[in-house]
mmCIF file of C-alpha atoms in Angstrom:
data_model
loop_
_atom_site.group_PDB
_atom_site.id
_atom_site.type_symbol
_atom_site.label_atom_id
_atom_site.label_comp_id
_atom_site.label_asym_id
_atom_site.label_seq_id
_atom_site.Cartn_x
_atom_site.Cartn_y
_atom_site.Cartn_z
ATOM 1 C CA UNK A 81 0.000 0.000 0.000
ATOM 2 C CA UNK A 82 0.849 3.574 -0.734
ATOM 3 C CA UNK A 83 2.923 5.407 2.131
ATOM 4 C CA UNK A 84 1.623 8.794 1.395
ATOM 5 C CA UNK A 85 -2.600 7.863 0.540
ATOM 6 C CA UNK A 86 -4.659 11.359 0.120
ATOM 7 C CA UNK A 87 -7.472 11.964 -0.683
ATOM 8 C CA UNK A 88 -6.626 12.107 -4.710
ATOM 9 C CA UNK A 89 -6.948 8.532 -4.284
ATOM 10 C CA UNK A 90 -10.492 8.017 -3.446
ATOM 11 C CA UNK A 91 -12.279 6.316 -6.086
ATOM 12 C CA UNK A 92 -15.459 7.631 -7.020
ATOM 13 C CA UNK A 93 -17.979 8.234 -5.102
ATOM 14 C CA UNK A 94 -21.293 8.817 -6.999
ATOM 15 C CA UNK A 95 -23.954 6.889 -6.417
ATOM 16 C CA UNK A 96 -23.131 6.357 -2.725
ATOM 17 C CA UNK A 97 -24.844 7.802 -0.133
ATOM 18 C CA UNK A 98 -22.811 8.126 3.293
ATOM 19 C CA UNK A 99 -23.989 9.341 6.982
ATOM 20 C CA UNK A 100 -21.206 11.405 8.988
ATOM 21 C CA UNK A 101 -21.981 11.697 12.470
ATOM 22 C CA UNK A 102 -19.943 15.257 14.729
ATOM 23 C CA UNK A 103 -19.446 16.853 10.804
ATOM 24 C CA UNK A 104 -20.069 20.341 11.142
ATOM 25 C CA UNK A 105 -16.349 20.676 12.518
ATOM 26 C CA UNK A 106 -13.393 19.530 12.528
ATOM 27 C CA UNK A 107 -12.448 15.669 11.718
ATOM 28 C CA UNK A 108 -15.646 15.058 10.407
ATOM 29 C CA UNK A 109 -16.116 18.132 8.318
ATOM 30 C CA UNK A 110 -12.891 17.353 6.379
ATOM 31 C CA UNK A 111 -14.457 13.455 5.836
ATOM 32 C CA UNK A 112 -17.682 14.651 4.888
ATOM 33 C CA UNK A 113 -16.199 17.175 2.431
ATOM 34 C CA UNK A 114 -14.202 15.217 0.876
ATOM 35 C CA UNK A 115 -16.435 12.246 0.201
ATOM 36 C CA UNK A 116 -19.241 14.964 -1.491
ATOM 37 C CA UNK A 117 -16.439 16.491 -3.745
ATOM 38 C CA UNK A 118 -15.730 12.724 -4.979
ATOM 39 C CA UNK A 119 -19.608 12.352 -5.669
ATOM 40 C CA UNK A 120 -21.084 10.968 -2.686
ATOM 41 C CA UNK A 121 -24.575 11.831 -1.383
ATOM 42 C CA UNK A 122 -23.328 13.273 2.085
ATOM 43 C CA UNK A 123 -25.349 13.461 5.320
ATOM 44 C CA UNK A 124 -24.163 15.914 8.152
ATOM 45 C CA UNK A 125 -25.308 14.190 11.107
ATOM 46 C CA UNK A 126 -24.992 16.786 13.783
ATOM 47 C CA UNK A 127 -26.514 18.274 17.319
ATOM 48 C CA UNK A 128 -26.727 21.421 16.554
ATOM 49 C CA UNK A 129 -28.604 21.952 13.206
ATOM 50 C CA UNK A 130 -27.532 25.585 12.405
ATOM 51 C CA UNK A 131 -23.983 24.955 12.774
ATOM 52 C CA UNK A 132 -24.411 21.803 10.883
ATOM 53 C CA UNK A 133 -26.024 23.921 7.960
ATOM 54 C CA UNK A 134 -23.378 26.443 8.040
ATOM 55 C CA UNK A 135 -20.977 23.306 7.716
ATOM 56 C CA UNK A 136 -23.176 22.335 4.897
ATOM 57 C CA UNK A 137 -22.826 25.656 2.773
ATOM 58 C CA UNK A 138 -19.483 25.290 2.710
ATOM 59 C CA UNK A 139 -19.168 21.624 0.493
ATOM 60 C CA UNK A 140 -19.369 20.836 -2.862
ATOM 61 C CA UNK A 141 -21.502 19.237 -3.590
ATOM 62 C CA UNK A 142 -24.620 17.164 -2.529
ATOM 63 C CA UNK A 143 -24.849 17.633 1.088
ATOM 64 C CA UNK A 144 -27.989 17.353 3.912
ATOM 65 C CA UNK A 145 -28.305 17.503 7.285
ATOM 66 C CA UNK A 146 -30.049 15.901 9.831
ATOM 67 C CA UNK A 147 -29.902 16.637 13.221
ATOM 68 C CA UNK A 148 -28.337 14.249 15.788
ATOM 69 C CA UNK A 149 -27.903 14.372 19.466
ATOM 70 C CA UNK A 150 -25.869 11.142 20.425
ATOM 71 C CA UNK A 151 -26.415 12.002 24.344
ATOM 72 C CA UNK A 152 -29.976 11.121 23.836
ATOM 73 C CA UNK A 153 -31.217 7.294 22.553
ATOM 74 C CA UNK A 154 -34.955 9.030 21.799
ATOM 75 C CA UNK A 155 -32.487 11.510 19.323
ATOM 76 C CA UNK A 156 -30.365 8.505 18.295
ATOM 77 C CA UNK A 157 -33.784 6.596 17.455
ATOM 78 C CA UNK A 158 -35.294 9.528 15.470
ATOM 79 C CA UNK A 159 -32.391 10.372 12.988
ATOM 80 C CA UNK A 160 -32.648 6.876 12.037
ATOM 81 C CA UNK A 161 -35.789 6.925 11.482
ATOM 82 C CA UNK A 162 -35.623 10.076 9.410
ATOM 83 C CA UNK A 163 -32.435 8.537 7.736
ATOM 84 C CA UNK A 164 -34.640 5.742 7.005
ATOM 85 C CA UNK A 165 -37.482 7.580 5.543
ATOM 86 C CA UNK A 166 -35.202 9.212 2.924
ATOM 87 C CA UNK A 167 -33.138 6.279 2.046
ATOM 88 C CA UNK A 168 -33.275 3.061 1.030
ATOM 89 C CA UNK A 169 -29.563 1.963 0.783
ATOM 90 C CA UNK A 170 -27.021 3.313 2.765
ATOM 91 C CA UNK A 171 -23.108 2.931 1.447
ATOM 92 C CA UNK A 172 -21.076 4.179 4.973
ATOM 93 C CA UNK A 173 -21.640 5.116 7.716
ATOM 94 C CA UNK A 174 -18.871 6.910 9.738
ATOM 95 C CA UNK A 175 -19.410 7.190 13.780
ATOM 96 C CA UNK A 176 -17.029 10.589 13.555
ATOM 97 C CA UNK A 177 -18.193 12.021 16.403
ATOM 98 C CA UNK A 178 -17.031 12.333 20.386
ATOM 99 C CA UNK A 179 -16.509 13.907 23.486
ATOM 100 C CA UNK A 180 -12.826 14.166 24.979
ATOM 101 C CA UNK A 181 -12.094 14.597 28.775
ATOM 102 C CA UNK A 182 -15.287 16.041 29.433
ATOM 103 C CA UNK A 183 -15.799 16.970 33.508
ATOM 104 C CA UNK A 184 -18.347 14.559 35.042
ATOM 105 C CA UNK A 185 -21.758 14.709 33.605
ATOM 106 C CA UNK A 186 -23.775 12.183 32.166
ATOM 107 C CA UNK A 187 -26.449 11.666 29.008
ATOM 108 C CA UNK A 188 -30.269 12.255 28.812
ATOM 109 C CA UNK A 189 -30.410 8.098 29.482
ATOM 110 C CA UNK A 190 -27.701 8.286 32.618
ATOM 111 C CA UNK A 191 -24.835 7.262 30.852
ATOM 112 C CA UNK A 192 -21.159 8.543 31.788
ATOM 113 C CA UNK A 193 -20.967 11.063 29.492
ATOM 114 C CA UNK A 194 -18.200 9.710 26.619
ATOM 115 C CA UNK A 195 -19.092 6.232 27.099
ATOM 116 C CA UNK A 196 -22.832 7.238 26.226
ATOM 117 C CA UNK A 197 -21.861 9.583 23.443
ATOM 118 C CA UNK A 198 -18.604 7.649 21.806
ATOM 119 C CA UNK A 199 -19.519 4.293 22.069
ATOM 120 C CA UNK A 200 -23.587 3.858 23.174
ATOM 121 C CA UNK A 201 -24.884 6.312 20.919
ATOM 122 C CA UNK A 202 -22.913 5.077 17.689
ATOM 123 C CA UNK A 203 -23.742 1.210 18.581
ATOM 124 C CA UNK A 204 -27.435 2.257 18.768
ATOM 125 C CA UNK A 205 -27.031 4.119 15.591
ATOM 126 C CA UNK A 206 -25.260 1.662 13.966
ATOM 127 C CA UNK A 207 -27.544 -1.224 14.901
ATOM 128 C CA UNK A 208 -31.021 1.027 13.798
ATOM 129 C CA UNK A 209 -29.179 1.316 10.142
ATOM 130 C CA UNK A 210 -27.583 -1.592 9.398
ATOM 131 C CA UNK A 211 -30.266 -3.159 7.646
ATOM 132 C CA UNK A 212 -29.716 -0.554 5.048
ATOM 133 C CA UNK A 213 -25.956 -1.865 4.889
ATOM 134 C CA UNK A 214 -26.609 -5.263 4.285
ATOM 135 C CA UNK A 215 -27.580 -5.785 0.801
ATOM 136 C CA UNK A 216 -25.314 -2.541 -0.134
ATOM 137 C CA UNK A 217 -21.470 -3.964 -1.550
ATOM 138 C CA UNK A 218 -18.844 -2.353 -0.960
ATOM 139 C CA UNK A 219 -20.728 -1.213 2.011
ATOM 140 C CA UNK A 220 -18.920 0.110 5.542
ATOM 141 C CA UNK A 221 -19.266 0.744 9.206
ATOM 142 C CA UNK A 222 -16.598 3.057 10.431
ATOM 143 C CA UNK A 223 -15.632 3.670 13.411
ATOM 144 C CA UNK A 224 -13.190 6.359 14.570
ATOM 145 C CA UNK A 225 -11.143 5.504 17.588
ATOM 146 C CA UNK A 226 -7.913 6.807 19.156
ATOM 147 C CA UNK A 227 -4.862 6.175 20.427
ATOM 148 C CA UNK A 228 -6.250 7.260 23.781
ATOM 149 C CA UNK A 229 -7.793 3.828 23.796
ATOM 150 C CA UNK A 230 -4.665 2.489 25.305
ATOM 151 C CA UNK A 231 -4.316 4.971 28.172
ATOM 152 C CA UNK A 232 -5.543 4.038 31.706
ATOM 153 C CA UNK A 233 -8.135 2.494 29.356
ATOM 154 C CA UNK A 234 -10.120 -1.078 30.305
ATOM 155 C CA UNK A 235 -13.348 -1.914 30.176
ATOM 156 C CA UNK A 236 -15.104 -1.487 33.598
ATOM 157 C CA UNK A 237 -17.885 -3.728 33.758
ATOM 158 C CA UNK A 238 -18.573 -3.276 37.681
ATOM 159 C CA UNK A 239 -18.818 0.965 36.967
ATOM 160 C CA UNK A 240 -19.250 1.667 33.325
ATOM 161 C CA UNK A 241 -20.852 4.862 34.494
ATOM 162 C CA UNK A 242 -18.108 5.730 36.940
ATOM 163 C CA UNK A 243 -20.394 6.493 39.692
ATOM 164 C CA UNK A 244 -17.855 5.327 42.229
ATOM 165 C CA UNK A 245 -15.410 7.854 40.994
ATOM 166 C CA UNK A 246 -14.476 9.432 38.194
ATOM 167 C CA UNK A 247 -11.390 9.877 36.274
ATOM 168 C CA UNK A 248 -11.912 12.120 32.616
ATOM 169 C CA UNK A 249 -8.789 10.543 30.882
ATOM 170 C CA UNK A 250 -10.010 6.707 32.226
ATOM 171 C CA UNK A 251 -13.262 7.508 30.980
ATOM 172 C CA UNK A 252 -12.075 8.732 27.488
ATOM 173 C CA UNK A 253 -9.777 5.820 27.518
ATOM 174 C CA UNK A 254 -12.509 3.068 27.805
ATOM 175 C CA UNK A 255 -14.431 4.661 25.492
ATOM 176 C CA UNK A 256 -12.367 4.755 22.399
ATOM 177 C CA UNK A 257 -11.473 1.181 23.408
ATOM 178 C CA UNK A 258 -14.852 0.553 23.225
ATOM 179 C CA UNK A 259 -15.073 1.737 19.467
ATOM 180 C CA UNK A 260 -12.237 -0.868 19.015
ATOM 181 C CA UNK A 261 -13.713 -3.632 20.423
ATOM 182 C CA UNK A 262 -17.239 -2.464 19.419
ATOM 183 C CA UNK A 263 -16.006 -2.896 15.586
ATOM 184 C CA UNK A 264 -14.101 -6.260 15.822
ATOM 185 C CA UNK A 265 -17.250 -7.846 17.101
ATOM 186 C CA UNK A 266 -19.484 -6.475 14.281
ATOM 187 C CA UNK A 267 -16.997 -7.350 11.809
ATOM 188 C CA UNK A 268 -17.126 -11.230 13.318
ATOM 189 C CA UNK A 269 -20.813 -10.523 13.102
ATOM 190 C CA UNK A 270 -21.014 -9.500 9.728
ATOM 191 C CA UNK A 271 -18.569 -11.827 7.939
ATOM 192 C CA UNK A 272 -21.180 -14.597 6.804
ATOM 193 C CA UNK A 273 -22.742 -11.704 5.267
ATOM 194 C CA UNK A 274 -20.265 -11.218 2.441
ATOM 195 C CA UNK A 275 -21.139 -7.230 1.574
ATOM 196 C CA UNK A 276 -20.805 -5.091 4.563
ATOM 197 C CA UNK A 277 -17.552 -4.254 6.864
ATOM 198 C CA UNK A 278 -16.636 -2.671 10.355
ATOM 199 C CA UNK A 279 -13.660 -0.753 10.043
ATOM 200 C CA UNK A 280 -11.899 1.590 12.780
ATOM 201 C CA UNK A 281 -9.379 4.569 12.325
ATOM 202 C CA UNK A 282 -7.424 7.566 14.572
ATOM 203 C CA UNK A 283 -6.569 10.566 13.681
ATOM 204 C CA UNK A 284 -3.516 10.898 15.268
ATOM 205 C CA UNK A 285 -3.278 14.138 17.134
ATOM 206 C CA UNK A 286 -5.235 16.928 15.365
ATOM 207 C CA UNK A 287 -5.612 20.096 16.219
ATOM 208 C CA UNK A 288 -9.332 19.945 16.715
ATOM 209 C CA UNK A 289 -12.333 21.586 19.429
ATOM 210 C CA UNK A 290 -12.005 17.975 20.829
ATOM 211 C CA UNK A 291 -9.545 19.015 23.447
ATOM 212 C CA UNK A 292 -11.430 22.407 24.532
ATOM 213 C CA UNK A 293 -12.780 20.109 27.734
ATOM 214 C CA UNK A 294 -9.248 19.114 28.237
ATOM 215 C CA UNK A 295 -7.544 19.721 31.975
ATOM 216 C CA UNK A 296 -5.818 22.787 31.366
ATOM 217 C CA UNK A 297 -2.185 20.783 32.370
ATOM 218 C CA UNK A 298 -2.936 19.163 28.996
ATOM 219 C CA UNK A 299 -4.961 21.729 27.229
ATOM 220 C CA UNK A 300 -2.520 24.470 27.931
ATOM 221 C CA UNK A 301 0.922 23.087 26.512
ATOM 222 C CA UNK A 302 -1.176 21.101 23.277
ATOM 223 C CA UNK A 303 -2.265 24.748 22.169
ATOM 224 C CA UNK A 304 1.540 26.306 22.521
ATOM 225 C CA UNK A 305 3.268 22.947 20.855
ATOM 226 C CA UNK A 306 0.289 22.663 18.253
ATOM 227 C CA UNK A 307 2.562 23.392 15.176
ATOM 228 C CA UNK A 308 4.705 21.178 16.331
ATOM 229 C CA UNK A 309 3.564 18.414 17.303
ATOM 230 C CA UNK A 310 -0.190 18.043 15.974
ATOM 231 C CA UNK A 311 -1.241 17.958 11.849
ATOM 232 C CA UNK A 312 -4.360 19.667 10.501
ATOM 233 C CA UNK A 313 -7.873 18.100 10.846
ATOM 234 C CA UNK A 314 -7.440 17.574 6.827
ATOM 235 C CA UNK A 315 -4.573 15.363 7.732
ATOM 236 C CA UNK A 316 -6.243 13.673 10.623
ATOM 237 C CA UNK A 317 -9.783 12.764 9.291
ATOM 238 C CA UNK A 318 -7.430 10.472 6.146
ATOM 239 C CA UNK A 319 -7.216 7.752 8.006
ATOM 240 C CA UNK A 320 -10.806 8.035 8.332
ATOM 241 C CA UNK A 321 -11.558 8.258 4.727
ATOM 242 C CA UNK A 322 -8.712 5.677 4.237
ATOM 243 C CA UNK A 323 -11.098 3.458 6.185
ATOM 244 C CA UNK A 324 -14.046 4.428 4.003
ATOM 245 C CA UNK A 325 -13.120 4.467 0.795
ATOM 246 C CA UNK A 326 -9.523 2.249 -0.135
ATOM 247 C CA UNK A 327 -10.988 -0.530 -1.948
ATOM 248 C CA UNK A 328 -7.967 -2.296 -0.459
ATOM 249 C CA UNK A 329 -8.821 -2.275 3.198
ATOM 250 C CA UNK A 330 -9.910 -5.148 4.544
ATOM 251 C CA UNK A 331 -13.118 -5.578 7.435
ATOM 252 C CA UNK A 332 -11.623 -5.915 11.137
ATOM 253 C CA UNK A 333 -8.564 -3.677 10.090
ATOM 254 C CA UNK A 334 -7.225 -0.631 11.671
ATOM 255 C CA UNK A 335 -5.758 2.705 10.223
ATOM 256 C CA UNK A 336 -3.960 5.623 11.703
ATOM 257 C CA UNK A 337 -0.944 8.375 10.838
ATOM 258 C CA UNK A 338 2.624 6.186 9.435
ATOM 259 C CA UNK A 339 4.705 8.761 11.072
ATOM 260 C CA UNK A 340 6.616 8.220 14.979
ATOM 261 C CA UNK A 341 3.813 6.939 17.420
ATOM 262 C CA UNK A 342 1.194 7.451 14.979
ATOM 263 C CA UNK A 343 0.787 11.005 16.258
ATOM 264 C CA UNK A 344 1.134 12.254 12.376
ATOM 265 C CA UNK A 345 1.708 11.431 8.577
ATOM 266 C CA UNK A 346 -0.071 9.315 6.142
ATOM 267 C CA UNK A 347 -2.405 7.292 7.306
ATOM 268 C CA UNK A 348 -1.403 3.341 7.271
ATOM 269 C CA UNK A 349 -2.363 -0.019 8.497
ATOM 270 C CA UNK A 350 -2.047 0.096 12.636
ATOM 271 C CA UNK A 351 -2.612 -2.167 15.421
ATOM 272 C CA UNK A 352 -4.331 -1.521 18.162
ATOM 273 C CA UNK A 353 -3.749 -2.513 21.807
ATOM 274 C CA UNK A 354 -3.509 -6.665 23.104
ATOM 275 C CA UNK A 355 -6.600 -6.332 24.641
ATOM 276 C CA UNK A 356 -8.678 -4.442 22.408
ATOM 277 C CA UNK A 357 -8.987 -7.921 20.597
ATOM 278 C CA UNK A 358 -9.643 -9.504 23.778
ATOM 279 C CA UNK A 359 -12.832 -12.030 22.275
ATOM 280 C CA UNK A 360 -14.430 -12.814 25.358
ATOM 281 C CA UNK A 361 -14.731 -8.809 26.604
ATOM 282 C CA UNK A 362 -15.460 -7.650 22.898
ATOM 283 C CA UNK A 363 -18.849 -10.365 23.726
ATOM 284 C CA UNK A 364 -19.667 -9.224 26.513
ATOM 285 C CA UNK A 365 -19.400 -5.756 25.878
ATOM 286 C CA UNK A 366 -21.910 -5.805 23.065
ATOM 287 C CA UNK A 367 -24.480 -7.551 24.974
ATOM 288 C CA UNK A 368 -24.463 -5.282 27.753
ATOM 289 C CA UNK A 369 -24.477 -2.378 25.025
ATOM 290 C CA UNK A 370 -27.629 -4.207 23.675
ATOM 291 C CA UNK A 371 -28.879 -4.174 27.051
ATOM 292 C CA UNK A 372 -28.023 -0.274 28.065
ATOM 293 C CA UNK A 373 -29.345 1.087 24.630
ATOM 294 C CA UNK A 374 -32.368 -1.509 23.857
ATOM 295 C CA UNK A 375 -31.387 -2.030 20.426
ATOM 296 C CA UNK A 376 -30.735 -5.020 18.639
ATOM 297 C CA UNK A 377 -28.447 -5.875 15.398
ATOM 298 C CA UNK A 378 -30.231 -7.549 12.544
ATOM 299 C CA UNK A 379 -27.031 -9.882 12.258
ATOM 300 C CA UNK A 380 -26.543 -12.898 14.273
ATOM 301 C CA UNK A 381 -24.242 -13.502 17.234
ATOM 302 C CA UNK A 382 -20.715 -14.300 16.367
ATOM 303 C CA UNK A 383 -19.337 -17.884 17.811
ATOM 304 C CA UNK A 384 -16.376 -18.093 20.119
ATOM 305 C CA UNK A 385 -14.956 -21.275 18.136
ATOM 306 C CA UNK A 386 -14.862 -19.172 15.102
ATOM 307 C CA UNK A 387 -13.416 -16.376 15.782
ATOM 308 C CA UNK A 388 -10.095 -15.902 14.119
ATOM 309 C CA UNK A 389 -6.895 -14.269 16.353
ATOM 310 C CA UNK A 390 -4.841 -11.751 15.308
ATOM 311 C CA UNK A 391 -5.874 -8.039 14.915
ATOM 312 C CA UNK A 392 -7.249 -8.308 11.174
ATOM 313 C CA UNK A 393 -10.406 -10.038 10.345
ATOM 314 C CA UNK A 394 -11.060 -10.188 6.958
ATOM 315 C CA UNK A 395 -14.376 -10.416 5.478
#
C-alpha cells in the first residue's frame, strides 16, 4: 500500500450515499467534504442543526443535514428513522463524532458522558441502520477511535458509568477502546454476510475543538506545541476516509498516521492494543451495550470457536 494515501486517491464516489456523524467541525467536516467532492450523497449528522447547515454551505456538492444528538437514545432513534425515511440503501456510515475529557456529567439516558456519546450512541445508531448496509457492496461501518484507547483504558464492567469515581482521561480511555472492540465484534458478526464491513481509524493528534474540555495541564501546553507536534484536521480525518473508501482495506482492520507513534503522517495499516482484541470482553461488551441502549443488530451472534486471532479479520 501507498505510504503517502490522500485523498486524490479516493475512487469515485457517486452513487453512494454516506452518513457522517460530529461533521459540522473539525475531523468530520474534512471526511464529509471530501467524500461529497468525490460524488457521494453526504449526510451531516450533527446536534446542533444551524452549525451543521453552516458546515453544509461550505461543500461541494450534494450535502444534507439531519440533526443528531448522540447524548440522547430518543435523538439517536429519530435520525434513524428520518435517515430511514429518505433512504433506502445506505453505502457508509462513519461514527465521527465524540466527546474528549469532558468533567463529570452524564447523558439524557444516565450514561457517563463519553461512554454514552462515543460508544452507546454510535452502537445504537449503527444497529437502527444496518439493515440498510446489508444488501449494499462495498458497504462500511466506520468507526473512529484513538490512540487514547490504550491509556488508563479497560473496560469497567462493575462501573461503566463511573459512579464510584471518576477519572476524565479513564473515561475517554474506555471509550475509544470501546469503538475498538465495538467494531471487531461487528466485523465477526457480519462476515457470513459477504457485503458489509466494520472498520476503525485515529486521527492521530489533530488540532481539533475535541480538546477544549481538556484539563488545562494538557490543554494548555497542546495549544503552545500545536505546530509542532499536531497535523491539521485535513490530515487527521485520512485515516478516516482511508477506512471508508480504499478498496484495499480489509473488514476488522485498523488505520492511523505512518509517522513516529502514529501522532502524524499518512495514514497506514495500525494495530491496536492486546486487549482491544480480547474475544471474550469484545462479547460481553456488546451484549451489555444491547442491554443499556435496547437495540438489537439484525445480524446474528458471532461464535467463540470461530473467531479468528490476530488483529485483522477479513471479510
Amino acid at each position: 500500500m501507498s505510504d503517502k494515501w490522500t485523498t486524490a486517491h479516493i475512487p469515485d464516489q457517486h452513487g453512494r450515499v454516506a452518513v457522517v456523524t460530529g461533521a459540522n467541525t473539525g475531523l468530520g467536516f474534512e471526511t464529509a467534504r471530501a467524500l461529497a467532492e468525490r460524488g457521494a450523497s453526504v449526510v451531516l449528522a450533527v446536534r446542533n442543526v444551524e452549525k451543521g447547515e453552516k458546515a453544509a454551505a461550505r461543500i461541494s456538492g450534494e450535502v444534507t443535514v439531519q440533526a443528531l444528538d448522540l447524548t440522547s437514545l430518543d435523538s439517536v432513534r429519530a435520525a434513524a428513522q428520518a435517515l430511514r425515511s429518505r433512504y433506502d440503501r445506505l453505502d457508509l456510515l462513519i461514527n465521527n463524532a465524540g466527546v474528549m475529557y469532558t468533567p463529570k456529567q452524564t447523558t439524557a439516558d444516565g450514561f457517563e458522558m463519553q461512554f454514552g456519546t462515543n460508544h452507546l450512541g454510535h452502537f445504537a445508531l449503527t444497529g437502527l441502520l444496518l439493515d440498510l448496509m446489508l444488501p449494499v457492496p462495498g458497504s462500511r461501518v466506520v468507526t473512529v477511535s484513538s490512540t487514547g484507547h490504550r491509556i488508563r483504558a479497560a473496560i469497567h464492567f462493575d462501573d461503566l458509568q463511573w459512579e464510584r469515581s471518576y477519572s476524565r482521561a479513564g473515561a475517554y480511555g474506555q471509550s475509544k477502546l470501546a469503538n475498538l472492540m465495538f467494531t471487531y465484534e461487528l466485523q465477526r458478526r457480519l462476515a457470513s454476510h459477504g457485503t458489509t464491513v466494520a472498520v476503525a481509524a485515529h486521527p492521530g493528534l489533530s488540532s481539533t475543538e475535541l480538546v477544549r474540555n481538556s484539563p488545562a495541564a494538557i490543554r494548555l501546553p497542546l495549544t503552545w506545541l500545536a505546530p509542532l507536534v499536531t497535523q491539521t484536521p485535513a490530515m487527521g480525518a485520512l485515516p478516516t476516509l482511508r477506512a471508508a473508501a480504499d478498496p484495499a482495506v480489509l473488514g476488522g482492520q485498523y488505520y492511523g498516521p505512518g509517522g513516529r507513534l502514529e501522532i502524524k503522517g499518512h495514514p497506514q495499516l495500525a494495530t491496536s492494543s492486546t486487549q482491544s482484541y480480547e474475544t471474550a470482553v469484545q462479547q460481553r461488551l456488546w451484549a451489555v451495550s444491547e442491554d443499556l441502549t435496547g437495540v438489537m443488530f439484525p445480524i446474528a451472534q458471532s461464535q467463540q470457536n470461530r473467531i479468528p486471532s490476530g488483529p485483522a479479520i477479513t471479510s
